[in-house]
mmCIF file with all atom_site columns, C-alpha atoms in Angstrom:
data_model
loop_
_atom_site.group_PDB
_atom_site.id
_atom_site.type_symbol
_atom_site.label_atom_id
_atom_site.label_alt_id
_atom_site.label_comp_id
_atom_site.label_asym_id
_atom_site.label_entity_id
_atom_site.label_seq_id
_atom_site.pdbx_PDB_ins_code
_atom_site.Cartn_x
_atom_site.Cartn_y
_atom_site.Cartn_z
_atom_site.occupancy
_atom_site.B_iso_or_equiv
_atom_site.pdbx_formal_charge
_atom_site.auth_seq_id
_atom_site.auth_comp_id
_atom_site.auth_asym_id
_atom_site.auth_atom_id
_atom_site.pdbx_PDB_model_num
ATOM 1   C CA . ALA A 1 1   ? 7.890   20.403 -15.338 1.00 72.00 ? 124 ALA A CA 1
ATOM 2   C CA . ASP A 1 2   ? 8.682   17.890 -12.590 1.00 85.00 ? 125 ASP A CA 1
ATOM 3   C CA . PHE A 1 3   ? 7.449   14.586 -13.956 1.00 89.00 ? 126 PHE A CA 1
ATOM 4   C CA . GLU A 1 4   ? 8.112   12.882 -10.623 1.00 92.00 ? 127 GLU A CA 1
ATOM 5   C CA . TYR A 1 5   ? 4.742   14.218 -9.445  1.00 92.00 ? 128 TYR A CA 1
ATOM 6   C CA . GLU A 1 6   ? 3.028   11.614 -11.590 1.00 91.00 ? 129 GLU A CA 1
ATOM 7   C CA . ASP A 1 7   ? 4.440   8.955  -9.253  1.00 95.00 ? 130 ASP A CA 1
ATOM 8   C CA . LEU A 1 8   ? 3.942   11.017 -6.082  1.00 96.00 ? 131 LEU A CA 1
ATOM 9   C CA . TYR A 1 9   ? 0.229   11.735 -6.641  1.00 96.00 ? 132 TYR A CA 1
ATOM 10  C CA . GLN A 1 10  ? -2.129  9.477  -4.714  1.00 96.00 ? 133 GLN A CA 1
ATOM 11  C CA . SER A 1 11  ? -5.882  9.743  -4.313  1.00 96.00 ? 134 SER A CA 1
ATOM 12  C CA . ASN A 1 12  ? -8.824  7.690  -3.148  1.00 95.00 ? 135 ASN A CA 1
ATOM 13  C CA . LYS A 1 13  ? -12.616 7.525  -3.467  1.00 94.00 ? 136 LYS A CA 1
ATOM 14  C CA . GLY A 1 14  ? -12.754 9.285  -6.849  1.00 94.00 ? 137 GLY A CA 1
ATOM 15  C CA . ALA A 1 15  ? -11.759 12.506 -5.099  1.00 96.00 ? 138 ALA A CA 1
ATOM 16  C CA . ILE A 1 16  ? -11.325 14.692 -8.183  1.00 96.00 ? 139 ILE A CA 1
ATOM 17  C CA . ALA A 1 17  ? -14.710 13.748 -9.677  1.00 94.00 ? 140 ALA A CA 1
ATOM 18  C CA . LYS A 1 18  ? -16.466 14.224 -6.329  1.00 96.00 ? 141 LYS A CA 1
ATOM 19  C CA . TRP A 1 19  ? -14.827 17.588 -5.783  1.00 97.00 ? 142 TRP A CA 1
ATOM 20  C CA . ASN A 1 20  ? -15.592 18.671 -9.348  1.00 97.00 ? 143 ASN A CA 1
ATOM 21  C CA . GLN A 1 21  ? -19.305 18.436 -8.626  1.00 95.00 ? 144 GLN A CA 1
ATOM 22  C CA . TYR A 1 22  ? -18.941 20.003 -5.167  1.00 97.00 ? 145 TYR A CA 1
ATOM 23  C CA . LEU A 1 23  ? -16.943 22.980 -6.437  1.00 97.00 ? 146 LEU A CA 1
ATOM 24  C CA . LYS A 1 24  ? -19.182 23.582 -9.456  1.00 96.00 ? 147 LYS A CA 1
ATOM 25  C CA . ASN A 1 25  ? -22.147 23.690 -7.083  1.00 97.00 ? 148 ASN A CA 1
ATOM 26  C CA . GLY A 1 26  ? -20.680 26.564 -5.074  1.00 97.00 ? 149 GLY A CA 1
ATOM 27  C CA . GLY A 1 27  ? -18.721 24.626 -2.468  1.00 97.00 ? 150 GLY A CA 1
ATOM 28  C CA . THR A 1 28  ? -16.373 26.053 0.139   1.00 98.00 ? 151 THR A CA 1
ATOM 29  C CA . ILE A 1 29  ? -12.612 25.611 0.089   1.00 98.00 ? 152 ILE A CA 1
ATOM 30  C CA . VAL A 1 30  ? -10.535 26.105 3.243   1.00 98.00 ? 153 VAL A CA 1
ATOM 31  C CA . THR A 1 31  ? -6.794  26.640 2.812   1.00 98.00 ? 154 THR A CA 1
ATOM 32  C CA . ASP A 1 32  ? -4.047  26.484 5.413   1.00 98.00 ? 155 ASP A CA 1
ATOM 33  C CA . VAL A 1 33  ? -2.206  29.535 4.059   1.00 97.00 ? 156 VAL A CA 1
ATOM 34  C CA . THR A 1 34  ? -3.065  32.528 1.903   1.00 97.00 ? 157 THR A CA 1
ATOM 35  C CA . MET A 1 35  ? -0.642  31.418 -0.830  1.00 97.00 ? 158 MET A CA 1
ATOM 36  C CA . VAL A 1 36  ? -2.861  28.398 -1.571  1.00 98.00 ? 159 VAL A CA 1
ATOM 37  C CA . GLN A 1 37  ? -5.877  30.680 -1.574  1.00 97.00 ? 160 GLN A CA 1
ATOM 38  C CA . ALA A 1 38  ? -4.107  33.042 -3.998  1.00 97.00 ? 161 ALA A CA 1
ATOM 39  C CA . GLY A 1 39  ? -3.295  30.217 -6.409  1.00 98.00 ? 162 GLY A CA 1
ATOM 40  C CA . ILE A 1 40  ? -6.872  29.086 -6.955  1.00 98.00 ? 163 ILE A CA 1
ATOM 41  C CA . THR A 1 41  ? -8.129  30.453 -10.266 1.00 97.00 ? 164 THR A CA 1
ATOM 42  C CA . LYS A 1 42  ? -10.338 33.481 -9.642  1.00 97.00 ? 165 LYS A CA 1
ATOM 43  C CA . GLU A 1 43  ? -12.371 32.854 -12.789 1.00 97.00 ? 166 GLU A CA 1
ATOM 44  C CA . PHE A 1 44  ? -13.492 29.468 -11.399 1.00 97.00 ? 167 PHE A CA 1
ATOM 45  C CA . ILE A 1 45  ? -14.367 30.989 -8.023  1.00 97.00 ? 168 ILE A CA 1
ATOM 46  C CA . LYS A 1 46  ? -16.478 33.672 -9.678  1.00 97.00 ? 169 LYS A CA 1
ATOM 47  C CA . LYS A 1 47  ? -18.082 31.401 -12.284 1.00 97.00 ? 170 LYS A CA 1
ATOM 48  C CA . TYR A 1 48  ? -19.206 28.771 -9.769  1.00 97.00 ? 171 TYR A CA 1
ATOM 49  C CA . ASN A 1 49  ? -19.771 31.077 -6.779  1.00 97.00 ? 172 ASN A CA 1
ATOM 50  C CA . THR A 1 50  ? -17.261 29.077 -4.783  1.00 98.00 ? 173 THR A CA 1
ATOM 51  C CA . GLN A 1 51  ? -16.014 30.446 -1.464  1.00 98.00 ? 174 GLN A CA 1
ATOM 52  C CA . VAL A 1 52  ? -12.294 30.214 -0.611  1.00 98.00 ? 175 VAL A CA 1
ATOM 53  C CA . VAL A 1 53  ? -11.293 31.019 2.958   1.00 98.00 ? 176 VAL A CA 1
ATOM 54  C CA . CYS A 1 54  ? -8.142  30.975 5.046   1.00 98.00 ? 177 CYS A CA 1
ATOM 55  C CA . TYR A 1 55  ? -8.245  31.607 8.795   1.00 98.00 ? 178 TYR A CA 1
ATOM 56  C CA . LEU A 1 56  ? -4.490  31.743 9.437   1.00 97.00 ? 179 LEU A CA 1
ATOM 57  C CA . ASN A 1 57  ? -4.635  35.516 9.940   1.00 97.00 ? 180 ASN A CA 1
ATOM 58  C CA . ASP A 1 58  ? -8.001  35.567 11.732  1.00 98.00 ? 181 ASP A CA 1
ATOM 59  C CA . GLU A 1 59  ? -7.982  37.789 14.812  1.00 98.00 ? 182 GLU A CA 1
ATOM 60  C CA . ALA A 1 60  ? -8.914  34.827 17.055  1.00 98.00 ? 183 ALA A CA 1
ATOM 61  C CA . VAL A 1 61  ? -5.923  32.710 15.960  1.00 98.00 ? 184 VAL A CA 1
ATOM 62  C CA . PRO A 1 62  ? -3.134  34.094 18.180  1.00 98.00 ? 185 PRO A CA 1
ATOM 63  C CA . SER A 1 63  ? -5.108  33.782 21.413  1.00 98.00 ? 186 SER A CA 1
ATOM 64  C CA . LEU A 1 64  ? -6.412  30.296 20.541  1.00 98.00 ? 187 LEU A CA 1
ATOM 65  C CA . ALA A 1 65  ? -2.903  29.139 19.626  1.00 98.00 ? 188 ALA A CA 1
ATOM 66  C CA . GLU A 1 66  ? -1.506  30.465 22.899  1.00 98.00 ? 189 GLU A CA 1
ATOM 67  C CA . LYS A 1 67  ? -4.351  29.111 25.019  1.00 98.00 ? 190 LYS A CA 1
ATOM 68  C CA . GLU A 1 68  ? -4.198  25.601 23.503  1.00 97.00 ? 191 GLU A CA 1
ATOM 69  C CA . ASN A 1 69  ? -0.394  25.594 23.024  1.00 98.00 ? 192 ASN A CA 1
ATOM 70  C CA . ILE A 1 70  ? -0.769  24.841 19.310  1.00 98.00 ? 193 ILE A CA 1
ATOM 71  C CA . THR A 1 71  ? 0.557   26.449 16.134  1.00 97.00 ? 194 THR A CA 1
ATOM 72  C CA . ARG A 1 72  ? -1.239  29.286 14.368  1.00 97.00 ? 195 ARG A CA 1
ATOM 73  C CA . SER A 1 73  ? -1.908  26.887 11.492  1.00 97.00 ? 196 SER A CA 1
ATOM 74  C CA . GLN A 1 74  ? -3.636  24.449 13.823  1.00 98.00 ? 197 GLN A CA 1
ATOM 75  C CA . ALA A 1 75  ? -5.672  27.261 15.379  1.00 98.00 ? 198 ALA A CA 1
ATOM 76  C CA . GLY A 1 76  ? -6.761  28.491 11.944  1.00 98.00 ? 199 GLY A CA 1
ATOM 77  C CA . ILE A 1 77  ? -7.857  24.984 11.001  1.00 98.00 ? 200 ILE A CA 1
ATOM 78  C CA . ARG A 1 78  ? -9.848  24.599 14.241  1.00 98.00 ? 201 ARG A CA 1
ATOM 79  C CA . ILE A 1 79  ? -11.704 27.824 13.528  1.00 98.00 ? 202 ILE A CA 1
ATOM 80  C CA . ALA A 1 80  ? -12.308 26.734 9.927   1.00 98.00 ? 203 ALA A CA 1
ATOM 81  C CA . ILE A 1 81  ? -13.709 23.373 11.030  1.00 98.00 ? 204 ILE A CA 1
ATOM 82  C CA . GLU A 1 82  ? -16.189 25.136 13.319  1.00 97.00 ? 205 GLU A CA 1
ATOM 83  C CA . LYS A 1 83  ? -17.330 27.478 10.547  1.00 98.00 ? 206 LYS A CA 1
ATOM 84  C CA . HIS A 1 84  ? -17.127 25.120 7.542   1.00 98.00 ? 207 HIS A CA 1
ATOM 85  C CA . PRO A 1 85  ? -17.321 21.476 8.726   1.00 98.00 ? 208 PRO A CA 1
ATOM 86  C CA . THR A 1 86  ? -18.200 20.103 5.289   1.00 98.00 ? 209 THR A CA 1
ATOM 87  C CA . ALA A 1 87  ? -15.709 22.099 3.178   1.00 98.00 ? 210 ALA A CA 1
ATOM 88  C CA . LEU A 1 88  ? -12.850 20.878 1.018   1.00 98.00 ? 211 LEU A CA 1
ATOM 89  C CA . PHE A 1 89  ? -9.695  21.414 3.088   1.00 98.00 ? 212 PHE A CA 1
ATOM 90  C CA . VAL A 1 90  ? -6.449  22.167 1.259   1.00 98.00 ? 213 VAL A CA 1
ATOM 91  C CA . VAL A 1 91  ? -3.029  22.047 2.939   1.00 98.00 ? 214 VAL A CA 1
ATOM 92  C CA . GLY A 1 92  ? -0.077  23.240 0.908   1.00 97.00 ? 215 GLY A CA 1
ATOM 93  C CA . ASN A 1 93  ? 2.311   24.439 3.559   1.00 97.00 ? 216 ASN A CA 1
ATOM 94  C CA . ALA A 1 94  ? 1.833   23.428 7.196   1.00 96.00 ? 217 ALA A CA 1
ATOM 95  C CA . PRO A 1 95  ? 2.100   19.789 8.258   1.00 97.00 ? 218 PRO A CA 1
ATOM 96  C CA . THR A 1 96  ? 0.663   20.837 11.635  1.00 97.00 ? 219 THR A CA 1
ATOM 97  C CA . ALA A 1 97  ? -2.521  21.891 9.815   1.00 98.00 ? 220 ALA A CA 1
ATOM 98  C CA . LEU A 1 98  ? -2.720  18.455 8.197   1.00 98.00 ? 221 LEU A CA 1
ATOM 99  C CA . PHE A 1 99  ? -2.143  16.734 11.546  1.00 97.00 ? 222 PHE A CA 1
ATOM 100 C CA . GLU A 1 100 ? -4.914  18.881 13.042  1.00 97.00 ? 223 GLU A CA 1
ATOM 101 C CA . LEU A 1 101 ? -7.337  17.862 10.299  1.00 98.00 ? 224 LEU A CA 1
ATOM 102 C CA . CYS A 1 102 ? -6.517  14.189 10.867  1.00 97.00 ? 225 CYS A CA 1
ATOM 103 C CA . ASP A 1 103 ? -6.911  14.499 14.644  1.00 97.00 ? 226 ASP A CA 1
ATOM 104 C CA . GLN A 1 104 ? -10.263 16.240 14.234  1.00 97.00 ? 227 GLN A CA 1
ATOM 105 C CA . LEU A 1 105 ? -11.378 13.483 11.833  1.00 96.00 ? 228 LEU A CA 1
ATOM 106 C CA . ILE A 1 106 ? -10.453 10.844 14.392  1.00 95.00 ? 229 ILE A CA 1
ATOM 107 C CA . GLU A 1 107 ? -12.567 12.700 16.951  1.00 95.00 ? 230 GLU A CA 1
ATOM 108 C CA . ASN A 1 108 ? -15.468 12.991 14.452  1.00 94.00 ? 231 ASN A CA 1
ATOM 109 C CA . LYS A 1 109 ? -15.469 16.780 14.762  1.00 94.00 ? 232 LYS A CA 1
ATOM 110 C CA . PHE A 1 110 ? -16.311 17.350 11.095  1.00 97.00 ? 233 PHE A CA 1
ATOM 111 C CA . ASN A 1 111 ? -17.226 15.642 7.838   1.00 96.00 ? 234 ASN A CA 1
ATOM 112 C CA . PRO A 1 112 ? -15.267 17.310 5.032   1.00 98.00 ? 235 PRO A CA 1
ATOM 113 C CA . GLN A 1 113 ? -15.757 16.886 1.306   1.00 98.00 ? 236 GLN A CA 1
ATOM 114 C CA . GLY A 1 114 ? -12.150 15.851 1.389   1.00 98.00 ? 237 GLY A CA 1
ATOM 115 C CA . ILE A 1 115 ? -8.596  16.878 2.130   1.00 98.00 ? 238 ILE A CA 1
ATOM 116 C CA . ILE A 1 116 ? -5.691  17.755 -0.112  1.00 98.00 ? 239 ILE A CA 1
ATOM 117 C CA . GLY A 1 117 ? -2.446  17.060 1.715   1.00 98.00 ? 240 GLY A CA 1
ATOM 118 C CA . ALA A 1 118 ? 0.511   18.642 -0.052  1.00 98.00 ? 241 ALA A CA 1
ATOM 119 C CA . PRO A 1 119 ? 2.712   20.295 2.571   1.00 97.00 ? 242 PRO A CA 1
ATOM 120 C CA . VAL A 1 120 ? 6.351   20.624 1.529   1.00 95.00 ? 243 VAL A CA 1
ATOM 121 C CA . GLY A 1 121 ? 9.553   20.348 3.516   1.00 94.00 ? 244 GLY A CA 1
ATOM 122 C CA . PHE A 1 122 ? 11.240  18.141 6.052   1.00 94.00 ? 245 PHE A CA 1
ATOM 123 C CA . VAL A 1 123 ? 9.769   18.369 9.567   1.00 94.00 ? 246 VAL A CA 1
ATOM 124 C CA . ASN A 1 124 ? 6.679   16.142 9.944   1.00 95.00 ? 247 ASN A CA 1
ATOM 125 C CA . VAL A 1 125 ? 5.773   16.471 6.262   1.00 97.00 ? 248 VAL A CA 1
ATOM 126 C CA . VAL A 1 126 ? 5.924   12.761 5.397   1.00 97.00 ? 249 VAL A CA 1
ATOM 127 C CA . GLU A 1 127 ? 4.335   11.754 8.698   1.00 97.00 ? 250 GLU A CA 1
ATOM 128 C CA . SER A 1 128 ? 1.376   14.113 8.233   1.00 97.00 ? 251 SER A CA 1
ATOM 129 C CA . LYS A 1 129 ? 0.704   12.718 4.764   1.00 98.00 ? 252 LYS A CA 1
ATOM 130 C CA . LEU A 1 130 ? 0.898   9.139  6.025   1.00 97.00 ? 253 LEU A CA 1
ATOM 131 C CA . LYS A 1 131 ? -1.601  9.989  8.760   1.00 97.00 ? 254 LYS A CA 1
ATOM 132 C CA . LEU A 1 132 ? -4.013  11.390 6.172   1.00 97.00 ? 255 LEU A CA 1
ATOM 133 C CA . GLN A 1 133 ? -3.502  8.322  4.021   1.00 95.00 ? 256 GLN A CA 1
ATOM 134 C CA . ALA A 1 134 ? -4.735  6.211  6.959   1.00 94.00 ? 257 ALA A CA 1
ATOM 135 C CA . MET A 1 135 ? -8.050  8.136  6.926   1.00 87.00 ? 258 MET A CA 1
ATOM 136 C CA . THR A 1 136 ? -9.671  5.757  4.463   1.00 82.00 ? 259 THR A CA 1
ATOM 137 C CA . ASP A 1 137 ? -13.233 7.092  4.827   1.00 91.00 ? 260 ASP A CA 1
ATOM 138 C CA . THR A 1 138 ? -12.314 10.606 3.719   1.00 95.00 ? 261 THR A CA 1
ATOM 139 C CA . PRO A 1 139 ? -11.614 11.426 0.068   1.00 97.00 ? 262 PRO A CA 1
ATOM 140 C CA . TYR A 1 140 ? -8.059  12.707 -0.167  1.00 98.00 ? 263 TYR A CA 1
ATOM 141 C CA . ILE A 1 141 ? -5.225  13.538 -2.473  1.00 98.00 ? 264 ILE A CA 1
ATOM 142 C CA . ILE A 1 142 ? -1.668  13.537 -1.224  1.00 98.00 ? 265 ILE A CA 1
ATOM 143 C CA . ILE A 1 143 ? 1.672   14.233 -2.790  1.00 98.00 ? 266 ILE A CA 1
ATOM 144 C CA . LYS A 1 144 ? 3.816   11.487 -1.288  1.00 97.00 ? 267 LYS A CA 1
ATOM 145 C CA . GLY A 1 145 ? 7.161   12.300 0.289   1.00 96.00 ? 268 GLY A CA 1
ATOM 146 C CA . ARG A 1 146 ? 8.624   15.731 0.942   1.00 96.00 ? 269 ARG A CA 1
ATOM 147 C CA . LYS A 1 147 ? 7.398   17.470 -2.215  1.00 96.00 ? 270 LYS A CA 1
ATOM 148 C CA . GLY A 1 148 ? 4.314   19.617 -2.513  1.00 96.00 ? 271 GLY A CA 1
ATOM 149 C CA . GLY A 1 149 ? 3.717   23.251 -1.678  1.00 97.00 ? 272 GLY A CA 1
ATOM 150 C CA . SER A 1 150 ? 1.101   25.945 -1.996  1.00 97.00 ? 273 SER A CA 1
ATOM 151 C CA . ASN A 1 151 ? 1.373   26.004 -5.778  1.00 96.00 ? 274 ASN A CA 1
ATOM 152 C CA . VAL A 1 152 ? 0.877   22.246 -6.030  1.00 97.00 ? 275 VAL A CA 1
ATOM 153 C CA . ALA A 1 153 ? -2.093  22.290 -3.631  1.00 98.00 ? 276 ALA A CA 1
ATOM 154 C CA . ALA A 1 154 ? -3.743  25.121 -5.584  1.00 98.00 ? 277 ALA A CA 1
ATOM 155 C CA . SER A 1 155 ? -3.090  23.280 -8.848  1.00 96.00 ? 278 SER A CA 1
ATOM 156 C CA . ILE A 1 156 ? -4.930  20.229 -7.527  1.00 97.00 ? 279 ILE A CA 1
ATOM 157 C CA . VAL A 1 157 ? -7.939  22.404 -6.684  1.00 98.00 ? 280 VAL A CA 1
ATOM 158 C CA . ASN A 1 158 ? -7.817  23.986 -10.141 1.00 97.00 ? 281 ASN A CA 1
ATOM 159 C CA . ALA A 1 159 ? -7.672  20.510 -11.675 1.00 96.00 ? 282 ALA A CA 1
ATOM 160 C CA . ALA A 1 160 ? -10.746 19.521 -9.682  1.00 97.00 ? 283 ALA A CA 1
ATOM 161 C CA . PHE A 1 161 ? -12.635 22.463 -11.191 1.00 97.00 ? 284 PHE A CA 1
ATOM 162 C CA . THR A 1 162 ? -11.739 21.416 -14.719 1.00 95.00 ? 285 THR A CA 1
ATOM 163 C CA . ALA A 1 163 ? -11.782 17.626 -14.496 1.00 89.00 ? 286 ALA A CA 1
ATOM 164 C CA . ASP A 1 164 ? -14.070 15.562 -16.636 1.00 71.00 ? 287 ASP A CA 1
ATOM 165 C CA . SER A 1 165 ? -16.878 14.482 -14.318 1.00 54.00 ? 288 SER A CA 1
ATOM 166 C CA . ASN A 1 166 ? -16.310 10.890 -15.419 1.00 51.00 ? 289 ASN A CA 1
ATOM 167 C CA . HIS A 1 167 ? -12.741 11.022 -14.086 1.00 46.00 ? 290 HIS A CA 1
ATOM 168 C CA . THR A 1 168 ? -12.301 8.500  -11.256 1.00 46.00 ? 291 THR A CA 1
ATOM 169 C CA . ASN A 1 169 ? -9.111  9.700  -9.564  1.00 49.00 ? 292 ASN A CA 1
#
């Protein structure tokens, strides 16, 4: 019951309504960590035949991270982009994952349904959200400032499943 989130929530391009249709038509959700994946309502996933994936613990991640000198979160996102370039990407923990998504957008490496940027903490959290906010062509939702987290990111996805399709934010 943190009412500050009402002021911290920011979206563009009718993200929730767009994602509502995408998810109800069996879309794919990519999460940065398994805790976001765990928080997405299983009944919605089953009902709409939606796929939820997280590549953080993929067997290819450690070697890719070492080879490219990047974090495991970034490596997981790179693998996810290759496998699911049009998915809805959801970041609830790692600002490096959000930076990676933004960098890949700049390089036109993928065309996602959108990005939820809700990492929590202190190091690079605000900066990663500001970078996403600058990506005006991509539907996004951010939680401004240092707040967010896996539970908040999953809640946004769950809200997208249940939103009225006439909802514009």
